[in-house]
C-alpha atoms as one frame of an Amber mdcrd trajectory, in Angstrom:
protein
   0.000   0.000   0.000   1.510   3.258  -1.104   0.826   6.856  -0.248  -2.157
   6.920  -2.596  -3.992   4.287  -0.557  -5.199   6.926   1.936  -7.432   8.163
  -0.891  -8.825   4.715  -1.782 -12.515   4.094  -1.203 -13.654   0.942   0.561
 -15.877   0.289  -2.462 -16.215   1.887  -5.887 -19.622   1.553  -7.553 -21.405
   2.899 -10.617 -24.163   4.710  -8.755 -25.582   5.594  -5.362 -28.741   3.909
  -6.572 -26.974   0.563  -7.077 -25.862   0.304  -3.432 -27.462  -2.522  -1.435
 -28.324  -0.484   1.655 -30.212  -3.467   3.111 -26.963  -5.440   3.207 -25.230
  -2.550   4.972 -28.084  -2.365   7.477 -27.729  -6.090   8.186 -23.998  -5.457
   8.808 -24.857  -2.893  11.489 -24.931   0.389   9.553 -27.439   2.770  11.164
 -26.474   6.074   9.584 -25.644   7.126   6.027 -23.871  10.360   5.178 -24.291
  11.559   1.603 -22.653  14.143  -0.562 -25.317  15.760  -2.804 -24.016  17.076
  -6.111 -23.138  14.375  -8.621 -23.721  11.742  -5.933 -27.516  11.918  -5.597
 -28.412  14.284  -8.462 -26.556  16.281 -11.142 -24.763  19.410  -9.904 -27.245
  21.998  -8.523 -30.313  19.899  -9.495 -33.223  19.574  -7.071 -34.034  16.223
  -5.496 -35.696  13.906  -7.983 -38.124  11.066  -7.317 -35.294   8.541  -7.148
 -33.558  10.499  -4.369 -36.788  11.028  -2.422 -37.604   7.300  -2.610 -34.076
   6.327  -1.522 -34.303   8.460   1.623 -37.815   7.152   2.377 -36.507   3.575
   2.072 -33.524   4.292   4.344 -35.704   5.943   6.984 -38.230   3.058   6.927
 -35.319   0.639   7.292 -34.237   2.423  10.465 -31.277   4.394   9.127 -30.510
   7.983   9.995 -29.399  10.152   7.069 -27.233  13.226   6.834 -26.297  15.415
   3.889 -22.706  16.630   4.206 -21.884  19.304   1.673 -19.283  21.992   1.129
 -22.010  23.996  -0.593 -23.864  27.011   0.858 -26.936  26.607   3.050 -29.666
  27.533   0.530 -28.602  24.708  -1.801 -28.210  22.118   0.942 -31.288  23.123
   2.985 -33.687  22.992   0.023 -32.410  19.547  -0.998 -32.586  18.334   2.621
 -36.193  19.478   2.903 -37.115  17.555  -0.252 -35.589  14.279   1.000 -36.476
  14.894   4.675 -32.915  14.603   5.933 -30.723  16.437   8.395 -27.798  18.304
   6.842 -24.531  20.149   7.357 -23.511  22.842   4.865 -20.078  24.403   4.297
 -18.790  21.217   5.908 -15.138  21.808   5.042 -14.605  18.315   3.610 -12.083
  16.624   3.808 -11.662  17.960   7.367 -12.839  15.445   9.950 -15.000  17.918
  11.891 -18.006  17.698   9.538 -17.975  13.903   9.502 -17.688  13.749  13.297
 -20.499  16.293  13.738 -22.672  14.327  11.292 -22.193  11.119  13.298 -22.860
  12.916  16.567 -26.141  14.332  15.223 -27.194  10.924  13.857 -26.194   9.152
  17.073 -23.874   6.788  15.200 -20.207   5.829  15.406 -17.647   5.335  12.658
 -18.424   1.585  12.818 -22.161   2.139  12.292 -21.883   4.852   9.620 -21.560
   4.658   5.843 -20.429   7.511   3.609 -21.398   7.876  -0.072 -19.776  10.461
  -2.346 -18.350  11.076  -5.802 -14.987  12.720  -5.074 -11.828  11.087  -3.778
  -9.971  14.111  -2.418 -12.841  15.545  -0.388 -15.555  12.931   0.214 -13.637
   9.665   0.415 -10.455  10.987   1.991 -12.403  12.788   4.721 -14.548   9.739
   5.454 -11.476   7.507   5.601  -9.676   9.929   7.926 -12.753   9.768  10.164
 -12.783   5.948  10.192 -16.002   5.727   8.172 -16.584   3.077   5.495 -16.547
   5.036   2.229 -18.312   4.188  -1.010 -17.154   6.158  -4.039 -19.703   6.428
  -6.836 -19.180   7.587 -10.393 -20.347  11.178 -10.968 -23.921  11.352 -12.268
 -23.233  14.078 -14.821 -20.027  15.086 -16.649 -20.722  18.863 -16.392 -18.772
  20.128 -13.375 -17.090  23.245 -12.062 -13.536  23.791 -13.326 -11.849  23.045
  -9.977 -13.611  19.670  -9.874 -12.703  18.922 -13.502  -9.044  19.455 -12.637
  -9.290  17.157  -9.597 -10.843  14.442 -11.760  -7.561  14.097 -13.671  -5.732
  13.356 -10.441  -8.519  11.012  -9.338  -7.994   8.948 -12.492  -4.399   8.294
 -11.419  -5.426   7.224  -7.922  -8.226   5.011  -9.265  -5.813   3.345 -11.669
  -3.660   2.217  -8.719  -6.750   1.363  -6.637  -8.046  -0.965  -9.362  -4.595
  -2.479  -9.923  -4.171  -3.223  -6.230  -7.665  -4.727  -5.934  -7.049  -6.879
  -8.996  -3.892  -8.247  -7.345  -5.914  -9.133  -4.249  -8.703 -10.610  -6.386
 -11.200  -8.090  -5.064 -12.421  -6.820  -8.449
């Protein structure tokens, strides 16, 4: 494991909507922290029916949910109201403080929390630094802000080594 491994997700999946949350619940997960943009919906899009249904399913299952975003409050609050979830805005990801505050508000621990996001250097790295199981999902939409586009080039390098290492271990 090299220096890049601190950025590796625990799992890398095509979509938030392909995650088997029931299996995570059976493994003891009681809280799910989500990034919003390009994880649940395209950048700046409102919650769609798929997102609303996902949160309803998680809540019925017995899971707490939290939106953890570096975005401003109006964006995060309106989305949170649509999916009926608690939220933290301007979270300062990848700093640990937002992740720790999210778990405290959900009443979960790192062992009973799952994180889902689309960026390695903010979402996944912050979750990993906080001891939370991190699922990286592919971005929903290719249109992104320039600073994110630039980070995606670096992410490709990290993901290349992540896949190579998992192939060696027979995990992929």
